[in-house]
Every structure is written in C-alpha cells, then in structure tokens.
PDB file of C-alpha atoms in Angstrom:
ATOM      1  CA  MET A 100      -0.108   0.078   0.156  1.00 44.00           C
ATOM      2  CA  THR A 101       1.487   3.304  -0.802  1.00 43.00           C
ATOM      3  CA  THR A 102       1.502   6.388   1.865  1.00 44.00           C
ATOM      4  CA  SER A 103      -0.792   9.816   0.531  1.00 45.00           C
ATOM      5  CA  PRO A 104       1.813  12.379   0.415  1.00 44.00           C
ATOM      6  CA  VAL A 105       1.574  14.797   3.007  1.00 43.00           C
ATOM      7  CA  PRO A 106      -0.534  18.037   2.000  1.00 44.00           C
ATOM      8  CA  ALA A 107       1.736  21.388   1.329  1.00 38.00           C
ATOM      9  CA  THR A 108      -1.755  23.051   3.338  1.00 43.00           C
ATOM     10  CA  ASP A 109      -1.085  20.837   6.339  1.00 49.00           C
ATOM     11  CA  PRO A 110      -0.567  23.179   9.809  1.00 45.00           C
ATOM     12  CA  THR A 111       2.909  23.288  11.479  1.00 43.00           C
ATOM     13  CA  PRO A 112       2.088  21.586  14.849  1.00 42.00           C
ATOM     14  CA  ASP A 113       2.490  24.504  17.664  1.00 46.00           C
ATOM     15  CA  PRO A 114       5.135  24.184  20.450  1.00 42.00           C
ATOM     16  CA  ASP A 115       2.279  24.981  23.081  1.00 48.00           C
ATOM     17  CA  PRO A 116      -1.444  24.846  22.974  1.00 51.00           C
ATOM     18  CA  ALA A 117      -2.245  27.884  24.723  1.00 48.00           C
ATOM     19  CA  GLY A 118      -4.759  28.244  27.539  1.00 54.00           C
ATOM     20  CA  THR A 119      -4.978  24.624  27.779  1.00 64.00           C
ATOM     21  CA  THR A 120      -4.655  22.144  30.428  1.00 79.00           C
ATOM     22  CA  TYR A 121      -3.874  18.957  27.893  1.00 92.00           C
ATOM     23  CA  ARG A 122      -1.972  18.602  24.742  1.00 95.00           C
ATOM     24  CA  ARG A 123      -3.481  15.839  23.407  1.00 97.00           C
ATOM     25  CA  VAL A 124      -6.864  14.233  24.278  1.00 97.00           C
ATOM     26  CA  LEU A 125      -9.409  11.564  22.692  1.00 98.00           C
ATOM     27  CA  LEU A 126     -13.216  12.480  22.840  1.00 98.00           C
ATOM     28  CA  LYS A 127     -15.655   9.494  22.819  1.00 98.00           C
ATOM     29  CA  ILE A 128     -18.898  10.202  21.743  1.00 96.00           C
ATOM     30  CA  SER A 129     -21.666   7.857  21.487  1.00 93.00           C
ATOM     31  CA  GLY A 130     -23.303   7.104  18.050  1.00 92.00           C
ATOM     32  CA  GLU A 131     -26.479   8.228  19.380  1.00 91.00           C
ATOM     33  CA  ALA A 132     -24.902  11.558  19.763  1.00 91.00           C
ATOM     34  CA  LEU A 133     -24.908  12.113  15.957  1.00 93.00           C
ATOM     35  CA  MET A 134     -28.943  11.306  15.954  1.00 91.00           C
ATOM     36  CA  GLY A 135     -30.005  14.901  16.748  1.00 85.00           C
ATOM     37  CA  ASP A 136     -34.012  14.483  17.733  1.00 85.00           C
ATOM     38  CA  GLN A 137     -34.349  11.819  15.272  1.00 84.00           C
ATOM     39  CA  GLY A 138     -34.646   8.271  16.407  1.00 81.00           C
ATOM     40  CA  PHE A 139     -32.210   6.624  13.888  1.00 86.00           C
ATOM     41  CA  GLY A 140     -28.891   7.708  12.088  1.00 90.00           C
ATOM     42  CA  LEU A 141     -27.495  10.658  11.286  1.00 94.00           C
ATOM     43  CA  HIS A 142     -28.644  14.545  11.700  1.00 93.00           C
ATOM     44  CA  PRO A 143     -26.175  16.265   9.237  1.00 95.00           C
ATOM     45  CA  PRO A 144     -26.865  19.487  11.673  1.00 95.00           C
ATOM     46  CA  THR A 145     -25.762  17.705  14.686  1.00 95.00           C
ATOM     47  CA  VAL A 146     -22.772  16.314  13.205  1.00 96.00           C
ATOM     48  CA  GLN A 147     -22.103  19.677  11.904  1.00 96.00           C
ATOM     49  CA  ARG A 148     -22.468  21.229  15.447  1.00 95.00           C
ATOM     50  CA  ILE A 149     -20.193  18.394  17.266  1.00 96.00           C
ATOM     51  CA  ALA A 150     -17.569  19.144  14.491  1.00 97.00           C
ATOM     52  CA  GLN A 151     -17.770  23.090  15.446  1.00 96.00           C
ATOM     53  CA  GLU A 152     -17.104  22.143  18.807  1.00 96.00           C
ATOM     54  CA  VAL A 153     -13.748  20.067  17.741  1.00 97.00           C
ATOM     55  CA  GLN A 154     -12.745  22.747  15.706  1.00 97.00           C
ATOM     56  CA  SER A 155     -12.633  25.249  17.927  1.00 95.00           C
ATOM     57  CA  VAL A 156     -10.509  22.814  20.402  1.00 95.00           C
ATOM     58  CA  HIS A 157      -8.428  21.902  17.630  1.00 96.00           C
ATOM     59  CA  ALA A 158      -7.660  25.607  16.753  1.00 95.00           C
ATOM     60  CA  LEU A 159      -6.328  26.192  20.488  1.00 93.00           C
ATOM     61  CA  GLY A 160      -3.440  24.047  19.264  1.00 94.00           C
ATOM     62  CA  VAL A 161      -4.546  20.680  20.890  1.00 96.00           C
ATOM     63  CA  GLU A 162      -4.115  17.413  19.267  1.00 97.00           C
ATOM     64  CA  ILE A 163      -7.096  15.152  19.145  1.00 98.00           C
ATOM     65  CA  CYS A 164      -8.243  11.922  18.221  1.00 98.00           C
ATOM     66  CA  MET A 165     -12.067  10.571  18.105  1.00 98.00           C
ATOM     67  CA  VAL A 166     -13.727   7.387  18.733  1.00 98.00           C
ATOM     68  CA  ILE A 167     -17.740   7.629  17.888  1.00 97.00           C
ATOM     69  CA  GLY A 168     -19.972   4.645  18.344  1.00 94.00           C
ATOM     70  CA  GLY A 169     -22.449   2.917  16.127  1.00 93.00           C
ATOM     71  CA  GLY A 170     -25.420   2.705  17.825  1.00 90.00           C
ATOM     72  CA  ASN A 171     -27.378   5.182  15.629  1.00 91.00           C
ATOM     73  CA  ILE A 172     -26.987   2.502  12.846  1.00 90.00           C
ATOM     74  CA  PHE A 173     -26.613  -0.495  14.362  1.00 83.00           C
ATOM     75  CA  ARG A 174     -25.928  -1.868  18.161  1.00 73.00           C
ATOM     76  CA  GLY A 175     -24.316  -5.743  17.792  1.00 61.00           C
ATOM     77  CA  LEU A 176     -25.127  -6.413  21.259  1.00 64.00           C
ATOM     78  CA  GLN A 177     -28.924  -6.033  20.302  1.00 72.00           C
ATOM     79  CA  GLY A 178     -28.756  -7.682  17.087  1.00 64.00           C
ATOM     80  CA  SER A 179     -27.079 -10.382  18.967  1.00 64.00           C
ATOM     81  CA  ALA A 180     -30.231 -10.225  21.482  1.00 65.00           C
ATOM     82  CA  GLN A 181     -32.521 -10.705  18.306  1.00 77.00           C
ATOM     83  CA  GLY A 182     -31.228 -13.890  17.336  1.00 79.00           C
ATOM     84  CA  MET A 183     -28.289 -12.684  15.071  1.00 86.00           C
ATOM     85  CA  GLU A 184     -24.873 -14.287  15.590  1.00 91.00           C
ATOM     86  CA  ARG A 185     -22.770 -11.970  17.712  1.00 90.00           C
ATOM     87  CA  THR A 186     -19.857 -12.120  16.276  1.00 92.00           C
ATOM     88  CA  THR A 187     -21.636 -11.220  12.815  1.00 92.00           C
ATOM     89  CA  ALA A 188     -23.515  -8.561  14.834  1.00 90.00           C
ATOM     90  CA  ASP A 189     -20.250  -6.870  16.220  1.00 92.00           C
ATOM     91  CA  TYR A 190     -18.565  -6.740  12.811  1.00 94.00           C
ATOM     92  CA  MET A 191     -21.909  -5.126  12.000  1.00 92.00           C
ATOM     93  CA  GLY A 192     -21.857  -2.348  14.719  1.00 93.00           C
ATOM     94  CA  MET A 193     -17.962  -1.994  13.652  1.00 95.00           C
ATOM     95  CA  LEU A 194     -18.899  -0.987  10.269  1.00 95.00           C
ATOM     96  CA  ALA A 195     -21.601   1.065  11.682  1.00 95.00           C
ATOM     97  CA  THR A 196     -18.642   3.223  13.630  1.00 96.00           C
ATOM     98  CA  VAL A 197     -16.869   3.655  10.106  1.00 97.00           C
ATOM     99  CA  MET A 198     -19.774   5.109   8.497  1.00 96.00           C
ATOM    100  CA  ASN A 199     -20.237   7.712  11.695  1.00 96.00           C
ATOM    101  CA  ALA A 200     -16.578   8.267  11.563  1.00 97.00           C
ATOM    102  CA  LEU A 201     -16.700   9.225   7.398  1.00 97.00           C
ATOM    103  CA  ALA A 202     -19.740  11.820   8.723  1.00 97.00           C
ATOM    104  CA  MET A 203     -17.714  13.234  10.838  1.00 97.00           C
ATOM    105  CA  GLN A 204     -14.275  13.577   8.883  1.00 98.00           C
ATOM    106  CA  SER A 205     -17.039  15.427   6.269  1.00 97.00           C
ATOM    107  CA  ALA A 206     -18.034  18.039   8.568  1.00 98.00           C
ATOM    108  CA  LEU A 207     -14.667  18.784  10.170  1.00 98.00           C
ATOM    109  CA  GLU A 208     -13.002  19.034   6.660  1.00 97.00           C
ATOM    110  CA  ALA A 209     -15.486  21.350   5.731  1.00 97.00           C
ATOM    111  CA  LEU A 210     -14.301  23.687   8.577  1.00 97.00           C
ATOM    112  CA  ARG A 211     -10.875  23.357   6.948  1.00 97.00           C
ATOM    113  CA  VAL A 212      -9.694  20.447   9.781  1.00 98.00           C
ATOM    114  CA  HIS A 213      -7.353  18.172   8.522  1.00 97.00           C
ATOM    115  CA  THR A 214      -8.682  14.657   9.221  1.00 98.00           C
ATOM    116  CA  ARG A 215      -7.762  11.103   8.787  1.00 98.00           C
ATOM    117  CA  VAL A 216     -10.175   8.420   9.519  1.00 98.00           C
ATOM    118  CA  ILE A 217      -7.931   5.008  10.307  1.00 98.00           C
ATOM    119  CA  THR A 218      -9.688   1.614  11.150  1.00 98.00           C
ATOM    120  CA  ALA A 219      -9.039  -1.654  12.584  1.00 97.00           C
ATOM    121  CA  ILE A 220     -10.291  -3.290   9.798  1.00 96.00           C
ATOM    122  CA  ARG A 221      -8.576  -2.925   6.259  1.00 96.00           C
ATOM    123  CA  MET A 222     -10.735  -1.044   3.665  1.00 96.00           C
ATOM    124  CA  ASP A 223      -7.942   1.093   1.547  1.00 95.00           C
ATOM    125  CA  GLU A 224     -10.457   2.768  -0.333  1.00 95.00           C
ATOM    126  CA  VAL A 225     -12.276   4.601   2.243  1.00 95.00           C
ATOM    127  CA  ALA A 226      -9.682   5.041   5.278  1.00 97.00           C
ATOM    128  CA  GLU A 227      -6.278   4.262   6.215  1.00 97.00           C
ATOM    129  CA  PRO A 228      -5.660   1.408   8.405  1.00 97.00           C
ATOM    130  CA  TYR A 229      -4.383   1.311  11.707  1.00 98.00           C
ATOM    131  CA  ILE A 230      -0.799   2.018  12.432  1.00 97.00           C
ATOM    132  CA  ARG A 231      -0.079   3.284  15.214  1.00 97.00           C
ATOM    133  CA  ARG A 232       3.182   5.251  14.579  1.00 97.00           C
ATOM    134  CA  ARG A 233       1.397   6.706  11.548  1.00 97.00           C
ATOM    135  CA  ALA A 234      -1.146   7.507  13.717  1.00 98.00           C
ATOM    136  CA  VAL A 235       0.866   9.288  15.811  1.00 98.00           C
ATOM    137  CA  ARG A 236       2.448  11.332  13.362  1.00 98.00           C
ATOM    138  CA  HIS A 237      -0.502  12.395  12.451  1.00 98.00           C
ATOM    139  CA  LEU A 238      -1.364  13.907  15.853  1.00 98.00           C
ATOM    140  CA  GLU A 239       1.819  15.407  15.579  1.00 97.00           C
ATOM    141  CA  LYS A 240       0.706  17.280  12.049  1.00 97.00           C
ATOM    142  CA  LYS A 241      -2.415  18.395  13.890  1.00 96.00           C
ATOM    143  CA  ARG A 242      -4.585  16.414  11.888  1.00 98.00           C
ATOM    144  CA  VAL A 243      -7.789  14.890  13.926  1.00 98.00           C
ATOM    145  CA  CYS A 244      -7.627  11.317  13.690  1.00 98.00           C
ATOM    146  CA  ILE A 245     -10.814   9.355  14.039  1.00 98.00           C
ATOM    147  CA  PHE A 246     -10.529   5.633  14.857  1.00 98.00           C
ATOM    148  CA  ALA A 247     -13.381   3.565  13.462  1.00 98.00           C
ATOM    149  CA  ALA A 248     -14.383  -0.334  13.442  1.00 97.00           C
ATOM    150  CA  GLY A 249     -13.547  -0.648  17.144  1.00 96.00           C
ATOM    151  CA  THR A 250     -10.855  -2.743  18.254  1.00 96.00           C
ATOM    152  CA  GLY A 251     -11.324  -4.963  15.257  1.00 96.00           C
ATOM    153  CA  ASN A 252     -12.380  -7.471  17.619  1.00 95.00           C
ATOM    154  CA  PRO A 253     -15.963  -8.778  18.459  1.00 94.00           C
ATOM    155  CA  TYR A 254     -17.291  -8.656  21.969  1.00 93.00           C
ATOM    156  CA  PHE A 255     -15.216  -5.308  22.555  1.00 93.00           C
ATOM    157  CA  THR A 256     -17.090  -2.320  23.247  1.00 93.00           C
ATOM    158  CA  THR A 257     -16.177   0.904  21.148  1.00 95.00           C
ATOM    159  CA  ASP A 258     -15.408   2.222  25.156  1.00 96.00           C
ATOM    160  CA  THR A 259     -12.648  -0.126  25.428  1.00 97.00           C
ATOM    161  CA  ALA A 260     -11.806   0.750  21.939  1.00 97.00           C
ATOM    162  CA  ALA A 261     -11.647   4.500  22.844  1.00 98.00           C
ATOM    163  CA  THR A 262      -9.026   3.653  26.151  1.00 98.00           C
ATOM    164  CA  LEU A 263      -6.950   1.222  24.114  1.00 98.00           C
ATOM    165  CA  ARG A 264      -6.529   4.487  21.651  1.00 98.00           C
ATOM    166  CA  ALA A 265      -5.980   6.962  24.004  1.00 98.00           C
ATOM    167  CA  ASN A 266      -3.075   4.653  25.615  1.00 98.00           C
ATOM    168  CA  GLU A 267      -1.650   3.926  22.714  1.00 98.00           C
ATOM    169  CA  MET A 268      -1.316   7.754  21.382  1.00 98.00           C
ATOM    170  CA  SER A 269      -0.085   8.367  24.763  1.00 97.00           C
ATOM    171  CA  CYS A 270      -3.214  10.909  25.465  1.00 98.00           C
ATOM    172  CA  GLU A 271      -3.378  12.813  28.689  1.00 97.00           C
ATOM    173  CA  ALA A 272      -7.262  12.366  28.712  1.00 97.00           C
ATOM    174  CA  ILE A 273     -10.164  10.581  27.608  1.00 98.00           C
ATOM    175  CA  PHE A 274     -13.536  13.329  27.159  1.00 97.00           C
ATOM    176  CA  LYS A 275     -16.406  11.165  27.198  1.00 96.00           C
ATOM    177  CA  GLY A 276     -19.336  13.741  25.551  1.00 93.00           C
ATOM    178  CA  THR A 277     -22.464  12.751  27.232  1.00 90.00           C
ATOM    179  CA  LYS A 278     -26.310  14.114  27.383  1.00 87.00           C
ATOM    180  CA  VAL A 279     -25.496  15.209  31.128  1.00 89.00           C
ATOM    181  CA  ASP A 280     -22.824  17.526  32.791  1.00 91.00           C
ATOM    182  CA  GLY A 281     -21.197  14.704  34.785  1.00 93.00           C
ATOM    183  CA  VAL A 282     -21.570  11.417  36.361  1.00 95.00           C
ATOM    184  CA  TYR A 283     -24.672  11.112  38.899  1.00 95.00           C
ATOM    185  CA  ASP A 284     -25.268   8.351  41.886  1.00 91.00           C
ATOM    186  CA  LYS A 285     -28.506   7.806  39.584  1.00 89.00           C
ATOM    187  CA  ASP A 286     -29.727   8.892  36.381  1.00 88.00           C
ATOM    188  CA  PRO A 287     -30.429  12.606  36.973  1.00 88.00           C
ATOM    189  CA  ILE A 288     -33.001  12.216  34.148  1.00 84.00           C
ATOM    190  CA  LYS A 289     -35.461   9.958  35.724  1.00 89.00           C
ATOM    191  CA  HIS A 290     -34.277  11.316  39.312  1.00 90.00           C
ATOM    192  CA  PRO A 291     -34.653  15.009  39.920  1.00 89.00           C
ATOM    193  CA  ASP A 292     -32.528  14.295  43.736  1.00 92.00           C
ATOM    194  CA  ALA A 293     -29.802  12.917  41.510  1.00 92.00           C
ATOM    195  CA  LYS A 294     -26.196  14.332  42.808  1.00 94.00           C
ATOM    196  CA  ARG A 295     -23.298  14.652  40.412  1.00 94.00           C
ATOM    197  CA  TYR A 296     -19.802  13.693  41.573  1.00 95.00           C
ATOM    198  CA  ASP A 297     -17.442  16.181  41.177  1.00 94.00           C
ATOM    199  CA  GLN A 298     -14.203  13.742  41.285  1.00 96.00           C
ATOM    200  CA  VAL A 299     -14.822   9.901  41.424  1.00 96.00           C
ATOM    201  CA  SER A 300     -12.259   7.137  41.594  1.00 96.00           C
ATOM    202  CA  TYR A 301     -12.288   4.219  39.167  1.00 96.00           C
ATOM    203  CA  ASP A 302     -12.909   1.843  41.993  1.00 96.00           C
ATOM    204  CA  ASP A 303     -16.056   3.819  42.987  1.00 96.00           C
ATOM    205  CA  VAL A 304     -17.383   3.667  39.378  1.00 96.00           C
ATOM    206  CA  LEU A 305     -17.079  -0.090  38.968  1.00 95.00           C
ATOM    207  CA  ALA A 306     -18.234  -1.008  42.707  1.00 95.00           C
ATOM    208  CA  LYS A 307     -21.410   1.543  42.178  1.00 93.00           C
ATOM    209  CA  ARG A 308     -21.832   0.873  38.804  1.00 93.00           C
ATOM    210  CA  LEU A 309     -22.013   4.250  37.680  1.00 94.00           C
ATOM    211  CA  GLY A 310     -22.458   3.822  34.022  1.00 88.00           C
ATOM    212  CA  VAL A 311     -19.347   6.201  33.049  1.00 92.00           C
ATOM    213  CA  MET A 312     -17.956   3.165  30.481  1.00 94.00           C
ATOM    214  CA  ASP A 313     -17.980  -0.714  30.311  1.00 93.00           C
ATOM    215  CA  ALA A 314     -15.617  -2.328  33.038  1.00 95.00           C
ATOM    216  CA  SER A 315     -13.101  -3.371  30.538  1.00 95.00           C
ATOM    217  CA  ALA A 316     -12.937   0.267  29.566  1.00 97.00           C
ATOM    218  CA  ILE A 317     -12.549   1.676  33.346  1.00 97.00           C
ATOM    219  CA  ALA A 318      -9.898  -0.898  34.225  1.00 96.00           C
ATOM    220  CA  LEU A 319      -8.012  -0.116  31.635  1.00 97.00           C
ATOM    221  CA  ALA A 320      -7.819   3.109  32.362  1.00 97.00           C
ATOM    222  CA  ARG A 321      -7.387   2.641  35.978  1.00 97.00           C
ATOM    223  CA  ASP A 322      -4.229   0.494  35.154  1.00 97.00           C
ATOM    224  CA  ASN A 323      -2.710   2.764  33.236  1.00 97.00           C
ATOM    225  CA  ASN A 324      -3.768   6.163  35.354  1.00 97.00           C
ATOM    226  CA  LEU A 325      -5.449   7.771  32.449  1.00 97.00           C
ATOM    227  CA  PRO A 326      -8.384  10.145  33.806  1.00 97.00           C
ATOM    228  CA  ILE A 327     -11.371  10.592  32.218  1.00 97.00           C
ATOM    229  CA  ILE A 328     -13.498  13.490  31.781  1.00 96.00           C
ATOM    230  CA  VAL A 329     -17.372  13.317  31.223  1.00 95.00           C
ATOM    231  CA  PHE A 330     -19.138  16.233  30.356  1.00 94.00           C
ATOM    232  CA  SER A 331     -22.377  17.461  28.329  1.00 92.00           C
ATOM    233  CA  LEU A 332     -21.646  17.797  24.404  1.00 90.00           C
ATOM    234  CA  ASP A 333     -25.019  19.734  24.136  1.00 87.00           C
ATOM    235  CA  GLU A 334     -23.574  22.679  26.182  1.00 85.00           C
ATOM    236  CA  PRO A 335     -22.375  24.905  23.359  1.00 86.00           C
ATOM    237  CA  GLY A 336     -18.662  25.411  23.946  1.00 88.00           C
ATOM    238  CA  GLY A 337     -18.388  22.966  26.624  1.00 89.00           C
ATOM    239  CA  PHE A 338     -15.511  20.941  25.030  1.00 93.00           C
ATOM    240  CA  ARG A 339     -13.418  23.962  24.526  1.00 92.00           C
ATOM    241  CA  GLY A 340     -14.625  25.263  28.200  1.00 90.00           C
ATOM    242  CA  ILE A 341     -13.284  22.491  30.045  1.00 89.00           C
ATOM    243  CA  LEU A 342     -10.061  22.269  28.385  1.00 88.00           C
ATOM    244  CA  ALA A 343      -9.459  25.667  29.780  1.00 84.00           C
ATOM    245  CA  GLY A 344     -11.042  24.712  33.106  1.00 80.00           C
ATOM    246  CA  GLU A 345     -14.126  25.867  32.966  1.00 85.00           C
ATOM    247  CA  GLY A 346     -17.087  24.461  32.951  1.00 88.00           C
ATOM    248  CA  THR A 347     -19.257  21.735  34.987  1.00 91.00           C
ATOM    249  CA  TYR A 348     -17.782  18.052  34.219  1.00 94.00           C
ATOM    250  CA  THR A 349     -16.867  15.024  36.264  1.00 95.00           C
ATOM    251  CA  LYS A 350     -13.364  13.463  36.610  1.00 95.00           C
ATOM    252  CA  VAL A 351     -13.046   9.980  36.905  1.00 97.00           C
ATOM    253  CA  HIS A 352      -9.356   9.273  38.277  1.00 95.00           C
ATOM    254  CA  GLY A 353      -7.270   7.237  41.012  1.00 90.00           C
TER     255      GLY A 353
END
C-alpha cells in the first residue's frame, strides 16, 4: 500500500497549546449523539455542531483523536439478542462506526480541519489501516484522527476501543461527551434528586456501577492512570471550556 503524500497546506504544529490543560486528548462520543432529535441515523446539523466543537478545540493547538460509537445505525449486542450470531452482529456494529467516522470527517474538513479516518479493519478505499506510529505522526501534524471499527475484534465495545487507543496515542485524558454534565449517583433525567460527582475514583465507578464506561474500559484506564472527563456535549462551547478549566464536569481518576 502506498502512503498518501502530506498536503502542503497542513498546519505546522504549535509548540504549546495556549490556555489549555491538555496537549493531546481523545474525545469519545456515542453514535446516538449524532442522531439529534431523530430516532435513528445521522442528523447532519448535529454532526456539524459537534464538528464545530472539535474545531474550536483544535484551533487552540490541542492534538485530538476521536472514537464514535455506532448505536445510531446498529448495535451488535441488540442484534445478537434478536437472534443474530454475536460475532456477525458485532462486525456490523463496527461498520456502523466507520459510517459515522466518515460523516464526522466530512463535517470537519468542511471547516478546514485536516482529518484522517483510521480503521481497525482494512478498507483501504475509504480509510487508512491502523498503524500506531503513523497515527501518532498525524496527531503531531495537528490532524484529527478518527479511530473507527473498534478494536477490530468482536465482544469489545467502543468504550474499550477508545481507552485502548487513548493509551496507545499517549493521550493525557479521555473526554466522554454525554447528554448530562457529569457522573451522577443515579439517572438525573429520571431522578431530580440525583447528585453529581465532581470527582470519583475508578474503583467507585466499578463498585457502584455508575455507567461511565463498561468495566473493561474503566479497568484499562485505571491500570494506566488515564483520567476520564465526563461532560455534556449538548452545551455549546463545553468541550473548549473544560479544556480551559471552566464548565461543569466529573473527573474519573485514581
């Protein structure tokens, strides 16, 4: 396979991101975050809004990689529960994440943000195969890397894939964008008296089953001392604000 030439218009890496706590982060969002008010599929205005959030952080000089789920198109576990063979269902879910990654790439490049979709399953006509050193080099050149197709293996969630890639890319934190502004002791949508944690330990997340990420992802983050920042992706400017030390969020750490 030949390597694509480096575009002459790629920006020169900044030596130090101004006004931010982190130099390199991974943003994890669910596929459902791309649905907007629809019950299924992609909502282009919502994809564009999230791309603008990413672009605003990228403009600070922060190196960004992303993992997007595929639940807006297909959930492997649900397909398996309906009688489909689990491995096949999981591979279908992985392909759904590729579709979402390509949609996000299109939205980001419309904002003049250089982007690479990198897949764990080879599909050379639409994306690059995952090669760690090449992905790191893309980040160093300030390209946003969108990792798709999970880990390339069934039985692993995109949460686990996000934690794996964040560790491989030497990210300083995982930012998990959700519909609520942090981690609560119970569902704040159903329970108005739910209490939000400012900080919570990995062990408490596992013991109390707080639902931040699946257990494998939390354990992998804990073993590598990788903090997880849970924040609301629905709040305009929230991603950039938290990187600047503002806004409401929960930090999961040791």
